[in-house]
PDB file of C-alpha atoms in Angstrom:
ATOM      1  CA  MET A 294     -32.910  36.822  18.610  1.00 70.00           C
ATOM      2  CA  ALA A 295     -30.528  34.582  20.526  1.00 74.00           C
ATOM      3  CA  TYR A 296     -32.539  31.553  19.466  1.00 82.00           C
ATOM      4  CA  VAL A 297     -31.911  32.374  15.821  1.00 86.00           C
ATOM      5  CA  TRP A 298     -28.129  32.312  16.367  1.00 86.00           C
ATOM      6  CA  VAL A 299     -28.375  29.051  18.282  1.00 88.00           C
ATOM      7  CA  PHE A 300     -30.396  27.569  15.432  1.00 88.00           C
ATOM      8  CA  ILE A 301     -27.881  28.784  12.823  1.00 88.00           C
ATOM      9  CA  HIS A 302     -24.958  27.360  14.794  1.00 87.00           C
ATOM     10  CA  ALA A 303     -26.770  24.076  15.308  1.00 88.00           C
ATOM     11  CA  LEU A 304     -27.529  23.900  11.596  1.00 87.00           C
ATOM     12  CA  ILE A 305     -23.910  24.559  10.663  1.00 88.00           C
ATOM     13  CA  LEU A 306     -22.626  22.049  13.214  1.00 88.00           C
ATOM     14  CA  GLY A 307     -25.057  19.460  11.901  1.00 87.00           C
ATOM     15  CA  VAL A 308     -24.528  19.964   8.169  1.00 88.00           C
ATOM     16  CA  TYR A 309     -20.737  20.187   8.163  1.00 87.00           C
ATOM     17  CA  PRO A 310     -20.110  16.739   9.752  1.00 86.00           C
ATOM     18  CA  ALA A 311     -22.690  15.198   7.420  1.00 83.00           C
ATOM     19  CA  LEU A 312     -20.841  16.556   4.411  1.00 84.00           C
ATOM     20  CA  ARG A 313     -17.493  15.430   5.800  1.00 83.00           C
ATOM     21  CA  ILE A 314     -18.780  11.912   6.489  1.00 84.00           C
ATOM     22  CA  THR A 315     -19.975  11.496   2.912  1.00 81.00           C
ATOM     23  CA  GLY A 316     -16.610  12.743   1.648  1.00 79.00           C
ATOM     24  CA  PHE A 317     -14.824  10.307   3.918  1.00 79.00           C
ATOM     25  CA  GLY A 318     -17.071   7.486   2.777  1.00 77.00           C
ATOM     26  CA  GLN A 319     -16.323   8.134  -0.857  1.00 78.00           C
ATOM     27  CA  GLY A 320     -12.622   8.921  -0.423  1.00 79.00           C
ATOM     28  CA  ASP A 321     -11.316   6.482   2.160  1.00 83.00           C
ATOM     29  CA  PHE A 322     -13.891   3.850   3.042  1.00 83.00           C
ATOM     30  CA  VAL A 323     -14.662   2.790  -0.518  1.00 84.00           C
ATOM     31  CA  GLU A 324     -10.939   2.540  -1.295  1.00 85.00           C
ATOM     32  CA  GLN A 325     -10.426   0.317   1.752  1.00 84.00           C
ATOM     33  CA  LEU A 326     -13.248  -1.932   0.572  1.00 86.00           C
ATOM     34  CA  HIS A 327     -11.696  -2.135  -2.889  1.00 85.00           C
ATOM     35  CA  GLY A 328      -8.378  -3.089  -1.282  1.00 83.00           C
ATOM     36  CA  THR A 329      -9.908  -6.051   0.552  1.00 85.00           C
ATOM     37  CA  ILE A 330     -12.112  -7.408  -2.238  1.00 88.00           C
ATOM     38  CA  LEU A 331      -9.514  -9.627  -3.883  1.00 89.00           C
ATOM     39  CA  PRO A 332      -9.690 -12.912  -5.760  1.00 92.00           C
ATOM     40  CA  LEU A 333      -8.804 -15.850  -3.515  1.00 93.00           C
ATOM     41  CA  TRP A 334      -7.356 -17.875  -6.392  1.00 94.00           C
ATOM     42  CA  VAL A 335      -4.896 -16.254  -8.798  1.00 94.00           C
ATOM     43  CA  ARG A 336      -3.825 -18.537 -11.641  1.00 94.00           C
ATOM     44  CA  GLY A 337      -0.082 -18.910 -11.979  1.00 94.00           C
ATOM     45  CA  ASP A 338       0.798 -16.736  -8.966  1.00 94.00           C
ATOM     46  CA  LEU A 339       0.994 -18.730  -5.754  1.00 96.00           C
ATOM     47  CA  GLY A 340       2.423 -15.816  -3.759  1.00 96.00           C
ATOM     48  CA  THR A 341      -0.545 -13.558  -4.502  1.00 95.00           C
ATOM     49  CA  THR A 342      -2.987 -16.377  -3.720  1.00 96.00           C
ATOM     50  CA  VAL A 343      -1.361 -17.046  -0.338  1.00 96.00           C
ATOM     51  CA  GLY A 344      -1.218 -13.311   0.421  1.00 95.00           C
ATOM     52  CA  ASN A 345      -4.905 -12.877  -0.380  1.00 95.00           C
ATOM     53  CA  TRP A 346      -5.836 -15.811   1.858  1.00 96.00           C
ATOM     54  CA  ILE A 347      -3.732 -14.393   4.704  1.00 96.00           C
ATOM     55  CA  LEU A 348      -5.506 -11.047   4.262  1.00 94.00           C
ATOM     56  CA  VAL A 349      -8.952 -12.644   4.415  1.00 93.00           C
ATOM     57  CA  VAL A 350      -8.119 -14.822   7.437  1.00 96.00           C
ATOM     58  CA  GLY A 351      -6.537 -11.866   9.232  1.00 96.00           C
ATOM     59  CA  LEU A 352      -9.475  -9.579   8.475  1.00 93.00           C
ATOM     60  CA  ILE A 353     -12.095 -12.070   9.645  1.00 94.00           C
ATOM     61  CA  SER A 354     -10.206 -13.083  12.789  1.00 96.00           C
ATOM     62  CA  THR A 355      -9.542  -9.445  13.723  1.00 96.00           C
ATOM     63  CA  LEU A 356     -13.210  -8.559  13.250  1.00 94.00           C
ATOM     64  CA  ILE A 357     -14.180 -11.534  15.422  1.00 94.00           C
ATOM     65  CA  PHE A 358     -11.807 -10.237  18.116  1.00 95.00           C
ATOM     66  CA  PHE A 359     -13.698  -6.919  18.120  1.00 94.00           C
ATOM     67  CA  PHE A 360     -17.095  -8.674  18.234  1.00 90.00           C
ATOM     68  CA  PHE A 361     -17.941  -8.265  21.918  1.00 83.00           C
ATOM     69  CA  SER A 362     -21.500  -9.634  21.908  1.00 85.00           C
ATOM     70  CA  LYS A 363     -20.363 -13.217  22.475  1.00 84.00           C
ATOM     71  CA  GLU A 364     -17.863 -14.549  24.987  1.00 88.00           C
ATOM     72  CA  HIS A 365     -14.491 -15.473  23.519  1.00 88.00           C
ATOM     73  CA  LYS A 366     -14.255 -19.168  24.208  1.00 90.00           C
ATOM     74  CA  GLY A 367     -14.226 -22.234  22.026  1.00 93.00           C
ATOM     75  CA  ALA A 368     -13.787 -21.704  18.291  1.00 93.00           C
ATOM     76  CA  ILE A 369     -14.598 -17.994  18.549  1.00 92.00           C
ATOM     77  CA  GLY A 370     -11.982 -17.615  21.283  1.00 94.00           C
ATOM     78  CA  GLY A 371      -9.304 -19.292  19.169  1.00 95.00           C
ATOM     79  CA  THR A 372     -10.180 -17.146  16.186  1.00 95.00           C
ATOM     80  CA  ALA A 373     -10.152 -14.021  18.364  1.00 95.00           C
ATOM     81  CA  LYS A 374      -6.695 -14.980  19.671  1.00 96.00           C
ATOM     82  CA  LEU A 375      -5.503 -15.354  16.075  1.00 97.00           C
ATOM     83  CA  GLY A 376      -6.925 -11.874  15.433  1.00 96.00           C
ATOM     84  CA  VAL A 377      -4.867 -10.536  18.345  1.00 97.00           C
ATOM     85  CA  TYR A 378      -1.739 -12.032  16.790  1.00 98.00           C
ATOM     86  CA  PHE A 379      -2.547 -10.392  13.453  1.00 98.00           C
ATOM     87  CA  LEU A 380      -2.998  -7.061  15.256  1.00 97.00           C
ATOM     88  CA  MET A 381       0.303  -7.453  17.113  1.00 98.00           C
ATOM     89  CA  VAL A 382       2.186  -8.251  13.911  1.00 97.00           C
ATOM     90  CA  SER A 383       0.642  -5.327  12.026  1.00 96.00           C
ATOM     91  CA  PHE A 384       1.257  -2.812  14.843  1.00 97.00           C
ATOM     92  CA  GLY A 385       4.792  -4.124  15.278  1.00 98.00           C
ATOM     93  CA  ALA A 386       5.517  -3.780  11.569  1.00 97.00           C
ATOM     94  CA  SER A 387       4.102  -0.258  11.557  1.00 97.00           C
ATOM     95  CA  TYR A 388       6.246   0.714  14.541  1.00 98.00           C
ATOM     96  CA  GLY A 389       9.292  -0.922  12.950  1.00 98.00           C
ATOM     97  CA  TYR A 390       8.812   1.045   9.725  1.00 97.00           C
ATOM     98  CA  THR A 391       8.530   4.255  11.745  1.00 97.00           C
ATOM     99  CA  VAL A 392      11.741   3.549  13.649  1.00 98.00           C
ATOM    100  CA  MET A 393      13.517   2.556  10.437  1.00 98.00           C
ATOM    101  CA  ALA A 394      12.482   5.825   8.768  1.00 97.00           C
ATOM    102  CA  ARG A 395      13.690   7.877  11.737  1.00 98.00           C
ATOM    103  CA  ILE A 396      17.031   6.052  11.805  1.00 98.00           C
ATOM    104  CA  SER A 397      17.404   6.678   8.066  1.00 97.00           C
ATOM    105  CA  LEU A 398      16.829  10.398   8.645  1.00 97.00           C
ATOM    106  CA  LEU A 399      19.365  10.364  11.480  1.00 97.00           C
ATOM    107  CA  ILE A 400      21.978   8.670   9.269  1.00 96.00           C
ATOM    108  CA  GLY A 401      21.417  11.305   6.588  1.00 95.00           C
ATOM    109  CA  ARG A 402      21.915  14.136   9.087  1.00 96.00           C
ATOM    110  CA  VAL A 403      25.033  12.557  10.599  1.00 95.00           C
ATOM    111  CA  MET A 404      26.508  12.019   7.126  1.00 94.00           C
ATOM    112  CA  PHE A 405      25.821  15.662   6.279  1.00 94.00           C
ATOM    113  CA  LEU A 406      27.443  16.873   9.499  1.00 94.00           C
ATOM    114  CA  LEU A 407      30.506  14.639   9.386  1.00 94.00           C
ATOM    115  CA  HIS A 408      31.138  14.525   5.631  1.00 92.00           C
ATOM    116  CA  ASP A 409      29.811  17.668   4.005  1.00 91.00           C
ATOM    117  CA  TRP A 410      29.923  20.248   6.790  1.00 92.00           C
ATOM    118  CA  LEU A 411      32.875  19.280   9.009  1.00 91.00           C
ATOM    119  CA  GLY A 412      34.842  17.258   6.458  1.00 89.00           C
ATOM    120  CA  ILE A 413      35.830  14.602   9.019  1.00 91.00           C
ATOM    121  CA  LEU A 414      34.745  11.642   6.897  1.00 85.00           C
ATOM    122  CA  ARG A 415      36.359  11.269   3.499  1.00 81.00           C
ATOM    123  CA  PHE A 416      35.434   8.725   0.883  1.00 75.00           C
TER     124      PHE A 416
END
């Protein structure tokens, strides 16, 4: 009888992740692919063209950085180093946006305390 419960639990623990993976694939992964499949030449819009090229170069160089089957020296090493720079810029921008959002929340709270609640600040 115990084997039946083990089998049922194993079946549930095997089916649930499979269903979640297909949902993730359709919901997030496909959208990320659609976000990176962009035209490299956009007529009349130089900014979008340059942005698309930067995205492609950053994506390829970052993927080469995470390709560990070959030693990073020569052209692959230079491209991998460029990928590291792209990663540093993106993580730095993400951290900067987080700090900026927290500071904005702090300013809102301080304004509420000093202006609305205590009435110290008048404008």
